Coordinates of N, CA and C in Angstrom, one line a residue:
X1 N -11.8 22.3 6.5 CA -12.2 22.8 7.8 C -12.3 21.6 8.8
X2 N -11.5 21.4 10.0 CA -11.4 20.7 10.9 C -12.8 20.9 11.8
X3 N -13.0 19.4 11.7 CA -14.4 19.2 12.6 C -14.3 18.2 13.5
X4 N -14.6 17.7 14.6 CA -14.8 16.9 16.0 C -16.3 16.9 16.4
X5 N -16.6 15.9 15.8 CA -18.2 15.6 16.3 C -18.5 14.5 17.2
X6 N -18.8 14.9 18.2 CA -19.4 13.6 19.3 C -20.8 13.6 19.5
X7 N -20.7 12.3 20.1 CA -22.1 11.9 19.7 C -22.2 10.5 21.0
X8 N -23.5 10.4 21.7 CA -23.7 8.9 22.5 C -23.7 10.0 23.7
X9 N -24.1 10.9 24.5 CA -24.6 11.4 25.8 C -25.7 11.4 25.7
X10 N -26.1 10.8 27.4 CA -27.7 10.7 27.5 C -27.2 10.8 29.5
X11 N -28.2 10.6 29.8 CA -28.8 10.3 31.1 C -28.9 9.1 31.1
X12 N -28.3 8.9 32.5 CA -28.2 7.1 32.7 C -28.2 7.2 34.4
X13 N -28.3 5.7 35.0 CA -28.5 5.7 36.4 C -27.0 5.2 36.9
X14 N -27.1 5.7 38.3 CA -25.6 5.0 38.5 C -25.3 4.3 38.5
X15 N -24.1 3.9 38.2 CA -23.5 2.3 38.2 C -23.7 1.5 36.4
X16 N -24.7 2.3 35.4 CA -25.0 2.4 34.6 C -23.5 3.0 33.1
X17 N -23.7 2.7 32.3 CA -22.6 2.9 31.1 C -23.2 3.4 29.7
X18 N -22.3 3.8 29.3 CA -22.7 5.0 27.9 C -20.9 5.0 27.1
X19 N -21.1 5.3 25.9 CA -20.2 5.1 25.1 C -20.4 6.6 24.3
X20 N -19.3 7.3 24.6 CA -19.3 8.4 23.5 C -18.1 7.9 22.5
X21 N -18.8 9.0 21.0 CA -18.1 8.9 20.1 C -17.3 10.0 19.6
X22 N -16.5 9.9 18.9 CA -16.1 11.6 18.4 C -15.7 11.2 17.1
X23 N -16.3 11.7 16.0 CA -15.6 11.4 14.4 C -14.9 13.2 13.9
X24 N -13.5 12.7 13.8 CA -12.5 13.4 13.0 C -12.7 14.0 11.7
X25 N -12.6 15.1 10.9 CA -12.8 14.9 9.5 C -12.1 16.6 9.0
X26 N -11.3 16.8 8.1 CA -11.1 17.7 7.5 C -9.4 18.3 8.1
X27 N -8.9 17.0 9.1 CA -7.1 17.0 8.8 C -6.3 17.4 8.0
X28 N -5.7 18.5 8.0 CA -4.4 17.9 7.3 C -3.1 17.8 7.9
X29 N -2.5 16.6 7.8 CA -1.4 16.1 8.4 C -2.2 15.1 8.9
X30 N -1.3 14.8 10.0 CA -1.5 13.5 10.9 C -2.2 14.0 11.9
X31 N -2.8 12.9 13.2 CA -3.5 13.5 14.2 C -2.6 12.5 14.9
X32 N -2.0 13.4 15.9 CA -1.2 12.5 17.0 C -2.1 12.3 18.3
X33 N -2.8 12.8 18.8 CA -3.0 12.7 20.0 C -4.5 13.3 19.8
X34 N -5.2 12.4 21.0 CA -6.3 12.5 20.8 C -7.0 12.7 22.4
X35 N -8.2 12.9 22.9 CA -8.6 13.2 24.2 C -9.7 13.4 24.7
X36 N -10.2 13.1 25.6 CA -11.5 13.6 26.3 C -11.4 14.3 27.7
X37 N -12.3 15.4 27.5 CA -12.3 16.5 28.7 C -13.3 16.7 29.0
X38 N -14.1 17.2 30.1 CA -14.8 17.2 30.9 C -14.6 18.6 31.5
X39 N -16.2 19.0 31.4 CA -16.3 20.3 32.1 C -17.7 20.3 32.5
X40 N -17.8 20.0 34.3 CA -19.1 20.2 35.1 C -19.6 21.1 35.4
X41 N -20.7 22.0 35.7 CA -21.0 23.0 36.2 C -20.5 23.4 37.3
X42 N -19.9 24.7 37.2 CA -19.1 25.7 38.4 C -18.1 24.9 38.5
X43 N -17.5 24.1 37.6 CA -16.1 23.9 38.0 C -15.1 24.1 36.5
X44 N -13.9 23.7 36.5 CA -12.7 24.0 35.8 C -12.9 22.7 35.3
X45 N -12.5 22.5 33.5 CA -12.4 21.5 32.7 C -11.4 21.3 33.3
X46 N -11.7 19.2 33.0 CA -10.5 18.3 33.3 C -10.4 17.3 32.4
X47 N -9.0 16.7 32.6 CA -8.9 15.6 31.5 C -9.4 14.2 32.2
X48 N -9.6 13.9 31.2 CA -10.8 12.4 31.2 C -9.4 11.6 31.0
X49 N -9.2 11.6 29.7 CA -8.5 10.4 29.5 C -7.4 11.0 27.5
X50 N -6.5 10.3 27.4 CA -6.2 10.8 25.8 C -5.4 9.4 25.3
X51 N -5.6 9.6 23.8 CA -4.7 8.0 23.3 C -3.7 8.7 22.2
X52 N -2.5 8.4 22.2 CA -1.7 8.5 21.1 C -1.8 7.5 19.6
X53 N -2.4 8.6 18.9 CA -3.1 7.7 17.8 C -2.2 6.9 16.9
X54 N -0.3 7.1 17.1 CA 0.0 6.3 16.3 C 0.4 4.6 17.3
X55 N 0.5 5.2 18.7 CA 1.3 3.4 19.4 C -0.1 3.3 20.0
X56 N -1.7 4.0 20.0 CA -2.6 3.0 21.1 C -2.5 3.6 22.3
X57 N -1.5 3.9 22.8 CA -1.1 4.1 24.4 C -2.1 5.0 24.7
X58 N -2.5 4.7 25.5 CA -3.2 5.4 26.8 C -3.1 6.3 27.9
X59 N -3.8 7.1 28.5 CA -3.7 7.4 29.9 C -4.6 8.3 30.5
X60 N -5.1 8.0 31.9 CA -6.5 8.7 31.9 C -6.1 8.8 33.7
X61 N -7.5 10.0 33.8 CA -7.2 10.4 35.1 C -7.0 9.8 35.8
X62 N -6.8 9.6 37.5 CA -7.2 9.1 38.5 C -8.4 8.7 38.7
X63 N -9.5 9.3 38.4 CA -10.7 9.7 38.9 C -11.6 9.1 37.9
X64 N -11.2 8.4 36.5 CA -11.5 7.5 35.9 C -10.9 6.1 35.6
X65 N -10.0 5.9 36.5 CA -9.3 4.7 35.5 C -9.8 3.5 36.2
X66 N -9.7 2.6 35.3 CA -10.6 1.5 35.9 C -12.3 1.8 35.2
X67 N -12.4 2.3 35.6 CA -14.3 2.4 35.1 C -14.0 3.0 33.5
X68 N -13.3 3.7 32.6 CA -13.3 4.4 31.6 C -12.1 3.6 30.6
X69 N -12.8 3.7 29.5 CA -12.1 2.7 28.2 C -11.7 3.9 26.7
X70 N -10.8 4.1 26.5 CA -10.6 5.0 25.6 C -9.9 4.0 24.4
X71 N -10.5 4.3 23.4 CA -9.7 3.3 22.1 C -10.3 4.4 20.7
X72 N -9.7 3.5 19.6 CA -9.6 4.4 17.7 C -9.9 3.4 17.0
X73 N -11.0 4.0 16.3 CA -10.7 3.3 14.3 C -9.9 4.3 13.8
X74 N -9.4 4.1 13.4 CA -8.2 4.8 12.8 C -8.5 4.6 11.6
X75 N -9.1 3.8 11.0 CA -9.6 3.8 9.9 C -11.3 5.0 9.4
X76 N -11.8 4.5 10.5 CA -13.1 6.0 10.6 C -12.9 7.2 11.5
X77 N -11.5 7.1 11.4 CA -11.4 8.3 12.3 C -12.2 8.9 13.4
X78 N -12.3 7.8 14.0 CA -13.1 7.9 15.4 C -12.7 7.8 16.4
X79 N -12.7 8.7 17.8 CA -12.3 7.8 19.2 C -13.7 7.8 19.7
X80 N -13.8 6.6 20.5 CA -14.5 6.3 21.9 C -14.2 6.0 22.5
X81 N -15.2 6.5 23.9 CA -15.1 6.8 25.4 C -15.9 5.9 25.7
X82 N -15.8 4.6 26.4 CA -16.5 3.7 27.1 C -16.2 4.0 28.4
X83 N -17.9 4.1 28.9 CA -17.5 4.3 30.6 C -18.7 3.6 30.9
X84 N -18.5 3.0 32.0 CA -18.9 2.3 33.1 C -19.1 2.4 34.8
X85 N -19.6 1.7 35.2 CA -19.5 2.2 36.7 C -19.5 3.7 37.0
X86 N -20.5 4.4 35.9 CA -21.1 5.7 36.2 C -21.5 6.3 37.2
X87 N -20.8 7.3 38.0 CA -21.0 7.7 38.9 C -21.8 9.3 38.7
X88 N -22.8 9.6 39.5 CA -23.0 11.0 39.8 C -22.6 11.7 39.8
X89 N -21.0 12.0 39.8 CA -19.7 13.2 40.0 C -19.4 13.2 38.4
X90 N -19.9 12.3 37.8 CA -19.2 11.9 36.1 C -20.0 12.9 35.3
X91 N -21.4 13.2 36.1 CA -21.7 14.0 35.0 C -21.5 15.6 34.7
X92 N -21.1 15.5 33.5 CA -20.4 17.0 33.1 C -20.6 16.7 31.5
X93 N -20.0 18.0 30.8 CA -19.9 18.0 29.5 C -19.1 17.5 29.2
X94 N -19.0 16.7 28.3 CA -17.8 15.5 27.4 C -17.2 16.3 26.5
X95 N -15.5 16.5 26.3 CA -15.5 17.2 24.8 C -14.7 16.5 24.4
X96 N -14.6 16.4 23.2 CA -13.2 15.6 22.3 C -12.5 16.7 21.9
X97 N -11.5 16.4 21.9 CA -10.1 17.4 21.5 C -9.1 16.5 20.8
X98 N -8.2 17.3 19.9 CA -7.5 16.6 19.1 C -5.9 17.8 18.5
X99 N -5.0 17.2 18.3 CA -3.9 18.0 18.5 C -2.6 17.2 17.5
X100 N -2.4 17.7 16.6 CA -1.4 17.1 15.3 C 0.1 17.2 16.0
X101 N 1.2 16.5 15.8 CA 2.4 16.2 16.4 C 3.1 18.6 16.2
X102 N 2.9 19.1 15.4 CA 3.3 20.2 15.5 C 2.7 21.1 16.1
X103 N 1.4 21.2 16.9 CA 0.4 22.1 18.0 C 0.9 21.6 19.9
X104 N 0.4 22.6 19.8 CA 1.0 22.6 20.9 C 0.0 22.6 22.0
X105 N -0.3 21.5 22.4 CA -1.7 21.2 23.8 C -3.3 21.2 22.4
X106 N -4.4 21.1 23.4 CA -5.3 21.1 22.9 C -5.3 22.0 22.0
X107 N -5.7 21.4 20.5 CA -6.3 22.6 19.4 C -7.9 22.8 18.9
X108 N -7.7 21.7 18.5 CA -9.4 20.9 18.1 C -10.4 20.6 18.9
X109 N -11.6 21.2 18.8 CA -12.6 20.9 19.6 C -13.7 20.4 19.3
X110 N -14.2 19.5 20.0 CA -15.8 19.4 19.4 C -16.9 19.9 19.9
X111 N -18.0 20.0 19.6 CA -19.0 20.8 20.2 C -19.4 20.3 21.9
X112 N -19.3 18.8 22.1 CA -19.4 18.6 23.5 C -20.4 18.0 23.2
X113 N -20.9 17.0 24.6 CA -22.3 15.7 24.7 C -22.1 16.0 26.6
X114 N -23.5 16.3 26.4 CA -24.0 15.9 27.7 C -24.0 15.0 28.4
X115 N -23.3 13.8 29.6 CA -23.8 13.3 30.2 C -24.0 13.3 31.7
X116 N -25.2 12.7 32.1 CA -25.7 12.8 33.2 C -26.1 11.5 33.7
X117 N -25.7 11.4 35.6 CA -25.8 10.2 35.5 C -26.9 10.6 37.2
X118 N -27.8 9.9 37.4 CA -28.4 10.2 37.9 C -28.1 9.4 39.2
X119 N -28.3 9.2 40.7 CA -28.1 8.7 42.1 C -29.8 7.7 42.3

């Protein structure tokens, strides 16, 4: 059974930083691509940021880049979300998602982590 667990949302002040986690477990096959999304009250989920877990590569919204760090142990099958320069508009629900080279868009989800960043 495929599972996505994150973990590291809290409440913080602006300008303030928080690190979420997401651990992987119960794959089969490979995990190509990996991601974080975002979904704030009364609005439409968006993408944060996602890494292709076999070259590293990166890419993340407009509306994080620069303040937001996405990286893998690939060995603990983990991604984290380093963010920084936490803004008040940042806080929403975090989710990790995860998607094997034969699915097609997001498959995998994880339960989601609150963050909030307070003004």
């Amino acid at each position: 059974q495929v599972q996505l667990v994150e973990s590291g949302g809290g409440s913080v002040q602006a300008g303030g930083s928080l690190r979420l986690s997401c651990t992987a477990s119960g794959f089969t096959g490979t995990i190509y691509r990996m991601g974080w999304l975002r979904q704030a009250p009364g609005k439409e989920r968006e993408g944060v940021g996602a890494i292709n877990c076999r070259s590293g590569s990166t890419d993340y919204s407009d509306s994080v880049k620069g303040r937001f760090t996405i990286s893998q142990d690939n060995a603990k099958n983990t991604l984290f979300l380093q963010m920084n320069s936490l803004k008040p508009e940042d806080t929403a629900m975090y989710y990790c998602a995860a998607r094997r080279v034969i699915d097609s868009g997001w498959i995998y989800w994880g339960q989601g982590t609150q963050v909030t960043v307070d003004s």
